[in-house]
Coordinates of C-alpha atoms and ligand atoms in Angstrom, one line a residue:
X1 CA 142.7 -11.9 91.4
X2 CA 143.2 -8.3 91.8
X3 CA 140.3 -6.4 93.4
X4 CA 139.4 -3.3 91.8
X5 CA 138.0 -0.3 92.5
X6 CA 137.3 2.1 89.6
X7 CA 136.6 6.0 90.0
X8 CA 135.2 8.0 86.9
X9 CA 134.1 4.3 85.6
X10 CA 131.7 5.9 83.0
X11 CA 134.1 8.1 82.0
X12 CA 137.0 7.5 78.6
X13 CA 139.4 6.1 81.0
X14 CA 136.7 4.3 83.0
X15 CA 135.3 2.6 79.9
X16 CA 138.2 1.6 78.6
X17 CA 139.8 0.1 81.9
X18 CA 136.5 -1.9 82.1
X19 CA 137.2 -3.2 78.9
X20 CA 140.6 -4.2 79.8
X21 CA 139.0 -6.4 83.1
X22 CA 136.3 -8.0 80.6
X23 CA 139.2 -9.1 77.9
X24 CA 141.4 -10.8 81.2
X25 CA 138.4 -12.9 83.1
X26 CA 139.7 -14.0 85.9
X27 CA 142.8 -12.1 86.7
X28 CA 140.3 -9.0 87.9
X29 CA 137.3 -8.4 89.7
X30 CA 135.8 -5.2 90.7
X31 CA 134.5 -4.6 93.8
X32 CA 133.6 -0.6 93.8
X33 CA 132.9 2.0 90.8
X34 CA 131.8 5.5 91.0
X35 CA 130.8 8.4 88.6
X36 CA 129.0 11.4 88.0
X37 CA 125.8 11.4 86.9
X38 CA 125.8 8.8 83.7
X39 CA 123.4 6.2 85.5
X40 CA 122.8 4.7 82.3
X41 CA 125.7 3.8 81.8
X42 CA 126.6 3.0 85.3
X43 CA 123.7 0.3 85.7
X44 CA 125.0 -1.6 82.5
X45 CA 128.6 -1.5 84.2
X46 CA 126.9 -2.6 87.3
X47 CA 125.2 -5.2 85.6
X48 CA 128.0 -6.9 83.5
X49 CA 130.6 -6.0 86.7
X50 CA 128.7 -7.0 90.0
X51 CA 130.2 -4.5 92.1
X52 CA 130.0 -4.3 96.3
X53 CA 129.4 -0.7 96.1
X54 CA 128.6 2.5 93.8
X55 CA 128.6 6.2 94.3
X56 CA 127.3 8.7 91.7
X57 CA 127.9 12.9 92.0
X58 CA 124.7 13.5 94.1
X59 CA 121.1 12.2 95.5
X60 CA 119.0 12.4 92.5
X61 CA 121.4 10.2 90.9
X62 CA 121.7 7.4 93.0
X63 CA 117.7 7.9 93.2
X64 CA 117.3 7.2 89.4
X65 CA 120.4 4.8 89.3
X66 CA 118.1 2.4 92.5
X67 CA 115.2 2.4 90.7
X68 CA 117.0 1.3 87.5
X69 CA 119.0 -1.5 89.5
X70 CA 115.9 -2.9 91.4
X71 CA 116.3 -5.3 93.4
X72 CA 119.9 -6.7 91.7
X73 CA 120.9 -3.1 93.5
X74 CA 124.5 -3.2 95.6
X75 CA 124.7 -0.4 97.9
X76 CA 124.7 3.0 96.3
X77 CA 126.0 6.4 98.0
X78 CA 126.6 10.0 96.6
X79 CA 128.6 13.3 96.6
X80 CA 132.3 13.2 97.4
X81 CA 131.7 10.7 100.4
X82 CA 130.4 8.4 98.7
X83 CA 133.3 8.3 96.0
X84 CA 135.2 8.5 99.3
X85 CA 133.9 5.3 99.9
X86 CA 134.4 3.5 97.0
X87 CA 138.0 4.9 96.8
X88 CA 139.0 3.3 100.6
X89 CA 136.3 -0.1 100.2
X90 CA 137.9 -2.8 102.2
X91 CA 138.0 -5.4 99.9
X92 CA 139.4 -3.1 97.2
X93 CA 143.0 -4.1 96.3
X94 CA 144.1 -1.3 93.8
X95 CA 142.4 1.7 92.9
X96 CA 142.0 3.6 89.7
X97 CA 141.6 7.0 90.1
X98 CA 140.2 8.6 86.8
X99 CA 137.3 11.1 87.7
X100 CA 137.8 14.3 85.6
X101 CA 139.2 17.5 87.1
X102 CA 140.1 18.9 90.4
X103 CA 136.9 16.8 91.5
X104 CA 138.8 14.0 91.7
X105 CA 141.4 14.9 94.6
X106 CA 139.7 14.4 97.8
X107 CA 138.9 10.4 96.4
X108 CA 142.9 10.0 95.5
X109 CA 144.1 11.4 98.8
X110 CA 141.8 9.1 100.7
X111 CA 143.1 5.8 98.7
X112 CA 146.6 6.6 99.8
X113 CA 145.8 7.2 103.5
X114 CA 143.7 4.1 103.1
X115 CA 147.3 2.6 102.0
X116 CA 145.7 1.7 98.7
X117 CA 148.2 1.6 95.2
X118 CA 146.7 4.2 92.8
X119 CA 146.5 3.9 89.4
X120 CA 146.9 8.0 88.7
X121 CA 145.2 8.7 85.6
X122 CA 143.5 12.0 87.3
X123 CA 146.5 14.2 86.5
X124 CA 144.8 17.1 88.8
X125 CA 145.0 15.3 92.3
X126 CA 148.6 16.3 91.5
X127 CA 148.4 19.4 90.2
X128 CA 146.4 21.0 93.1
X129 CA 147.9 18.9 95.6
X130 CA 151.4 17.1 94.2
X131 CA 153.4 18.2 97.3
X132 CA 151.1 16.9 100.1
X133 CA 150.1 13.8 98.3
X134 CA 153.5 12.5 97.1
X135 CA 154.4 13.0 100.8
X136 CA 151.9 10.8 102.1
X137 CA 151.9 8.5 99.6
X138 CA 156.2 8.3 100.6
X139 CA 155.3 8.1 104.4
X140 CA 152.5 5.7 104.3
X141 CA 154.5 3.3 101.4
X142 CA 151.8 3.5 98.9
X143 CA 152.4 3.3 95.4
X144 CA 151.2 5.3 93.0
X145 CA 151.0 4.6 89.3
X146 CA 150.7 6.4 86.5
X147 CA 148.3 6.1 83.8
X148 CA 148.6 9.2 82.0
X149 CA 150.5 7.8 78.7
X150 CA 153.7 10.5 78.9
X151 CA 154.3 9.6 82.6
X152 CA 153.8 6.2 82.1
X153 CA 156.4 6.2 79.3
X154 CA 158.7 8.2 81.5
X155 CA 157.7 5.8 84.7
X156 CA 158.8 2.7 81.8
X157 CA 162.0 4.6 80.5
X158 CA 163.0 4.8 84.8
X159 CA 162.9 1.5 85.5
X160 CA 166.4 -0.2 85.8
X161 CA 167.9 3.4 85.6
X162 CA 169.4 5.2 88.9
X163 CA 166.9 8.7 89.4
X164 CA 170.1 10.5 90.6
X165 CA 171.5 10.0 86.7
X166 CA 168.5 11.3 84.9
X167 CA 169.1 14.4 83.2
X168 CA 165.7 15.8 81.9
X169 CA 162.3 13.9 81.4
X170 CA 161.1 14.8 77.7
X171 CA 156.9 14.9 77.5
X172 CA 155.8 14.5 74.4
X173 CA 152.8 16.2 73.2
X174 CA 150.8 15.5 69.7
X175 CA 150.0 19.5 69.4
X176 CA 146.7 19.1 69.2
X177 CA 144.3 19.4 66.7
X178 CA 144.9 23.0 66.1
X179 CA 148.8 22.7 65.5
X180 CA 149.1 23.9 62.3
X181 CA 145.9 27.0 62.6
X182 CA 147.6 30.4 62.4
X183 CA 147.9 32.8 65.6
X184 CA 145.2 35.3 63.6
X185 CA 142.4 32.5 63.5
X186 CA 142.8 31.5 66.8
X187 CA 140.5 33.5 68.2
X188 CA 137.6 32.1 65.7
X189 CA 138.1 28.5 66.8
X190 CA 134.9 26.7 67.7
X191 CA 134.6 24.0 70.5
X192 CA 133.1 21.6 67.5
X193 CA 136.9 22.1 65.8
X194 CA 139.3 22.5 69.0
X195 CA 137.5 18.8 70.1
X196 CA 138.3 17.0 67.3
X197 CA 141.8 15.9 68.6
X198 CA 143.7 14.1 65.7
X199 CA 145.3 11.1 67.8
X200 CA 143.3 10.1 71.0
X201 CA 139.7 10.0 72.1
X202 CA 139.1 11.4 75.4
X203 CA 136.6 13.1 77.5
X204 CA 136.0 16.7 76.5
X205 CA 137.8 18.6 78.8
X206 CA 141.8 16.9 78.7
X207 CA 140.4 17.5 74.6
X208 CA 140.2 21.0 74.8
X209 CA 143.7 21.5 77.3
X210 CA 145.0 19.2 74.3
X211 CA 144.4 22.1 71.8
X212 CA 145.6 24.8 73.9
X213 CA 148.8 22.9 75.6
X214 CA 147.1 23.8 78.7
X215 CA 146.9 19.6 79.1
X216 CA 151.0 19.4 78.8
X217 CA 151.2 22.5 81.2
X218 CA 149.5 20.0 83.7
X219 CA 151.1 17.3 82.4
X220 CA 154.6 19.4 83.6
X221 CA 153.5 19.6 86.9
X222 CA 152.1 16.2 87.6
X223 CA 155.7 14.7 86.4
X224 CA 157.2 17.6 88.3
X225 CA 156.0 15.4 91.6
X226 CA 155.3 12.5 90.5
X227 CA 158.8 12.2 89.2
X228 CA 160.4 14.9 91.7
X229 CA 162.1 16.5 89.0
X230 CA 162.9 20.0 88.9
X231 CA 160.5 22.1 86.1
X232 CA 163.9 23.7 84.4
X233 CA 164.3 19.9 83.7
X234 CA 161.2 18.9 82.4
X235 CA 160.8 20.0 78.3
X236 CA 158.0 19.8 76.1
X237 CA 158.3 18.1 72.2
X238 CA 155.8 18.1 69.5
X239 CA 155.3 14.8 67.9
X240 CA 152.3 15.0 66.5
X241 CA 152.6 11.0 65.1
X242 CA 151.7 10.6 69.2
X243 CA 154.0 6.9 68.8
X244 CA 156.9 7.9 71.3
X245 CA 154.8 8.3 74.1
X246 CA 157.7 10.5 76.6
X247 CA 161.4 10.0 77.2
X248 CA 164.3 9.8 79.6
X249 CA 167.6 11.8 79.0
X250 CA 170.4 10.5 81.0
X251 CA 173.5 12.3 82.2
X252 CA 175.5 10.7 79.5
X253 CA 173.3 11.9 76.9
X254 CA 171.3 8.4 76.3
X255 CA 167.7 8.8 76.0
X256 CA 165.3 6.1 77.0
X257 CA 161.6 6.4 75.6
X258 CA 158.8 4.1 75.4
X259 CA 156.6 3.9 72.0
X260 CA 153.6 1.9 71.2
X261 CA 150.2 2.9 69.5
X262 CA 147.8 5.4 70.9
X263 CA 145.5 3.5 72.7
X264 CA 145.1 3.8 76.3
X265 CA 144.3 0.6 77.0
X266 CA 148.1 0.3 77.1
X267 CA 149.3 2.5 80.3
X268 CA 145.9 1.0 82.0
X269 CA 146.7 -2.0 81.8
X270 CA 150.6 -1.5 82.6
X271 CA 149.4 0.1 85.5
X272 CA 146.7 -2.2 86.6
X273 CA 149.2 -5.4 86.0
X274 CA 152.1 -4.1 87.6
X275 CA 154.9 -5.2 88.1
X276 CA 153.7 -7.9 85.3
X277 CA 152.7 -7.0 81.9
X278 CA 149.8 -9.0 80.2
X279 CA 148.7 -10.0 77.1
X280 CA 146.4 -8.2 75.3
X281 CA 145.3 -8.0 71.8
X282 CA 145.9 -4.3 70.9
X283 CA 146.8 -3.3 67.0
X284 CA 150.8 -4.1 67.1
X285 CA 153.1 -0.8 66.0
X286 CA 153.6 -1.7 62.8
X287 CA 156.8 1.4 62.4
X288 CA 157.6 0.4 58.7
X289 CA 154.0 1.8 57.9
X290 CA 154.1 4.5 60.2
X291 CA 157.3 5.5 58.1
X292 CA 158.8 8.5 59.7
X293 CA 158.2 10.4 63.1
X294 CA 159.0 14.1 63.0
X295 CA 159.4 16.6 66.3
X296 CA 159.2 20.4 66.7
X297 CA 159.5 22.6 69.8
X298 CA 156.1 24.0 70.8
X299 CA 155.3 27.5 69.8
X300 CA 154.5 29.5 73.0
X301 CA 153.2 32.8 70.9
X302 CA 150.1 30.5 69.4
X303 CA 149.7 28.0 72.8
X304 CA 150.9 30.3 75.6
X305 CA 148.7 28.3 77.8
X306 CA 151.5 25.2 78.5
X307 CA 154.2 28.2 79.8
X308 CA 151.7 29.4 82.2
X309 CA 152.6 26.0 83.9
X310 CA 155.7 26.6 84.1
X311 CA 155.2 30.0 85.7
X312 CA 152.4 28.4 88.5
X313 CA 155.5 26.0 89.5
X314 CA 157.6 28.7 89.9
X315 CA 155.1 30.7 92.2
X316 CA 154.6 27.6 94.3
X317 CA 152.1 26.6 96.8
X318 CA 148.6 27.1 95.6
X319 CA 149.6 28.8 92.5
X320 CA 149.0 25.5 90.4
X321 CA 146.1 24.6 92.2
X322 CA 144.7 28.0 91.1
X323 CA 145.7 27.8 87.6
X324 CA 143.9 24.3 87.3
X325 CA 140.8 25.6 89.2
X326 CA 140.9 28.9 86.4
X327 CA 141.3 26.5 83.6
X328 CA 138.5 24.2 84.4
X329 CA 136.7 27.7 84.7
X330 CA 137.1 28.8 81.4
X331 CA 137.2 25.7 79.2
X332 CA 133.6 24.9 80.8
X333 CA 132.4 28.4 79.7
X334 CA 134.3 28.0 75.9
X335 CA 132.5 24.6 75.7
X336 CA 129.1 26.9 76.6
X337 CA 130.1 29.4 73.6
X338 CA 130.1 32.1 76.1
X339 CA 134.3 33.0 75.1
X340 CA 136.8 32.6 72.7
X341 CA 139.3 30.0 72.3
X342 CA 142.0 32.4 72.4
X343 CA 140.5 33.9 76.1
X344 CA 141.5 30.4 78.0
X345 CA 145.3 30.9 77.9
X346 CA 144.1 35.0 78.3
X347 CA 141.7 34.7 81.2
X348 CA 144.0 31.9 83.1
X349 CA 147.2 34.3 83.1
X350 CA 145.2 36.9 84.5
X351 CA 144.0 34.8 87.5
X352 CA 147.5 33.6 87.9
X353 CA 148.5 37.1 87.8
X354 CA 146.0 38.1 90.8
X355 CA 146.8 34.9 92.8
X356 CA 148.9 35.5 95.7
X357 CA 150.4 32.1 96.8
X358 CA 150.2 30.3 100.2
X359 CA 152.3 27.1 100.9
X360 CA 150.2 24.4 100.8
X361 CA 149.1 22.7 104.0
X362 CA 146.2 20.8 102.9
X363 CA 143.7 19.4 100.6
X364 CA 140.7 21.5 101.7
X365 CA 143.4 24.7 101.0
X366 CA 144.0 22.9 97.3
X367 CA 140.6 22.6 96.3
X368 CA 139.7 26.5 98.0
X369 CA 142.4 27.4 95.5
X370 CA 140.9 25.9 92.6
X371 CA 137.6 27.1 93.7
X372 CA 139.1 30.6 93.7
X373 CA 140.8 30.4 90.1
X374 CA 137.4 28.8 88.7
X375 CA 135.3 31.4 90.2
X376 CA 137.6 34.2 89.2
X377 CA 137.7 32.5 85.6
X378 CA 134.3 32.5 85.1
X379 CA 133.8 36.3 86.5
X380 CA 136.3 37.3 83.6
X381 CA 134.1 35.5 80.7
X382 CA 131.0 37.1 82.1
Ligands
LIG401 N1 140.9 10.1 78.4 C1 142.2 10.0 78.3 O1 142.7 9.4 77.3 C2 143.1 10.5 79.4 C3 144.5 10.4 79.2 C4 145.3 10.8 80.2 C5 144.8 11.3 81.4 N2 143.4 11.4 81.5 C6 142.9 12.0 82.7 O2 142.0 11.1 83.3 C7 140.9 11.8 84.0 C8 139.6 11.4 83.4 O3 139.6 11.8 82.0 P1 138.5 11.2 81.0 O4 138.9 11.6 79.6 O5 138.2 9.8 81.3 O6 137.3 12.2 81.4 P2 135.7 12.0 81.1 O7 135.5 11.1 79.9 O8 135.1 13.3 81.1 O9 135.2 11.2 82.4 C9 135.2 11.7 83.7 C10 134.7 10.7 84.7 O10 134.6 11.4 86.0 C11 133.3 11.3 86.5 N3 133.0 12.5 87.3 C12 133.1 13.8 87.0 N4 132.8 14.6 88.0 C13 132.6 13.7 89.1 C14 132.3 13.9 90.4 N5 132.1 15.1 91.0 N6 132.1 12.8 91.2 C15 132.3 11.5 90.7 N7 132.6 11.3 89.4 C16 132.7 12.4 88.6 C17 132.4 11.3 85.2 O11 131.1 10.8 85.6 P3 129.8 11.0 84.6 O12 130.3 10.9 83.2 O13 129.0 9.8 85.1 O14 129.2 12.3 85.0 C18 133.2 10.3 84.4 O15 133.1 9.0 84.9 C19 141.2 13.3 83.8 O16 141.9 13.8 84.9 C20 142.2 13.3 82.6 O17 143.0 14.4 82.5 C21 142.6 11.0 80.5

């Protein structure tokens, strides 16, 4: 029985890595959750789940979420300790680390110097911080998984392979559910439209970095240190079927890529099992029906946003860190209808352009970085 402990429970990934433990009884348990500030739906988890311990964002909400619980309470704490907390709980075995945004850093880097495996669906613990946390994560032998469904395919199309053969890593991208809008409408795009992705339901910011690119500009950099591969060797394919999931070029020209349908449910549970893989009853890929699968480069004049990536890497040190922190900025104030869909890839170059990089040395540096870009974001958009 594999002891879990689940950060961003409430959350998409959350939910449906919950839902995965309720199909397999028996094979997990969980011993700690934490969230933001969905109690409701925290005290039904807590309920059917029995946790040792929860965290939610702040006081208030582990006020509300006691009173809820009553006396069936387990002990509750708040604010980035507490999620501390739940991410280094003894009797935790294996920790999934899916809260939303640069948030979720300080949680991931504790798991690993607790020695904990990490599921990695929090793609930004990386992007802030890939450097210092791949380097710990190396020196204290900890494992980290991902759950993100491009490196997940990549992590699948490595194994068996020799890393020093690998030519590129392919991530594919779906492109969105603005692929095919015109550069001239771009600018009139509501939130209501650039949330209604075509292929996967997630929580409403990786949505909107879906419809920009901004998500496979990330998604560059977390496989740029997850993977240690060199950017110039990292590419970006539209597929907008979303059934090959990323894919492995080899020095001798062979590619390697894992398909299967979009449901997430898949790379959590891959990750969660590993090195097994279980059973569970997911719709099959059923390819005759699909009937073809078609790939296009992306178009960097309409989503600009994914080359800003690129450009971050190159800059090094915080410059990533700040890009993420600018991004998380501006999508929050599109989302408000206080700026144009068109002004996040605007409005996140100009930060990029003002940052001047420092090597990275630490966490606390990471997130000042991302505090910087957000604040600097959201001065722009007023
Ligand atoms: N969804 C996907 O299919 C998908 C795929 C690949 C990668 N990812 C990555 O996985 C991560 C989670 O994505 P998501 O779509 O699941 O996001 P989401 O639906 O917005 O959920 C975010 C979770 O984080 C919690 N949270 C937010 N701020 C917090 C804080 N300060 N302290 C503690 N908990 C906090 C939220 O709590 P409350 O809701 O209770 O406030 C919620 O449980 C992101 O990094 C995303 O890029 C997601």
């Amino acid at each position: 029985m594999k002891r879990l402990s689940i950060l961003g429970s409430t959350g998409s990934i959350g939910v449906q890595a919950l839902d995965v433990v309720a199909r397999l009884p028996g094979r997990f348990a969980v011993a700690g959750l934490a969230a933001g500030r969905n109690v409701e739906r925290l005290a039904e988890q807590v309920r059917a789940f029995r946790p040792l311990l929860v965290s939610v964002s702040d006081a208030a909400a582990a006020g509300k979420l006691r009173e809820m619980l009553g006396g069936a309470s387990p002990e509750i704490l708040h604010g980035d300790a507490g999620a501390i907390a739940v991410a280094t709980l003894p009797e935790a075995d294996f920790v999934l680390a899916a809260i939303s945004g640069g948030a979720g850093l300080r949680s991931t880097a504790a798991a690993v110097e607790a020695g904990k495996p990490v599921g990695l669906a929090n793609k930004e613990s990386l992007v802030l911080a890939g450097e210092l946390v791949m380097r710990r994560a190396s020196e204290r032998g900890v494992t980290i998984l991902p759950v993100d469904s491009e490196h997940s395919a990549i992590f699948q199309s490595l194994a068996g392979h020799n890393r020093d053969e690998v030519r590129r890593l392919i991530l594919t991208a779906s492109g969105g559910p603005l692929r095919q809008v015109p550069a001239d409408r771009m600018s009139a795009v509501t939130p209501a439209e650039a949330l209604r992705h075509p292929n996967w339901t997630m929580g409403a910011k990786i949505t909107i970095d879906s419809a920009t690119l901004m998500n496979k500009g990330l998604e560059v950099i977390e496989a740029r240190w997850l993977f240690d591969v060199d950017p110039d060797r990292i590419d970006i394919l539209i597929h907008p079927e979303s059934i090959v999931h990323s894919m492995v070029e080899y020095v001798d020209g062979q590619v390697v890529a894992q398909l299967g349908v979009s449901d997430m449910r898949g790379p959590i549970s891959y990750a969660l099992a590993h090195p097994e893989r279980i059973a569970l009853d997911l719709p099959p890929l059923d390819l005759a029906r699909v009937g073809h699968l078609t790939f296009e480069p992306p178009d960097p004049a309409r989503f600009p946003a994914f080359t800003l990536a690129y450009r971050a890497l190159e800059m090094g040190g915080t410059a990533p860190a700040a890009l993420s922190g600018a991004d998380e900025g501006v999508v929050e104030a599109f989302l408000a209808g206080r700026c144009a869909f068109d002004a996040i890839a605007r409005v996140c170059a100009e930060v990029l352009d003002r940052h001047r990089p420092e090597a990275l040395g630490s966490v606390d540096q990471a997130i000042a970085a991302s505090d910087w870009g957000r604040a600097q974001a959201l001065r722009r958009v007023g």
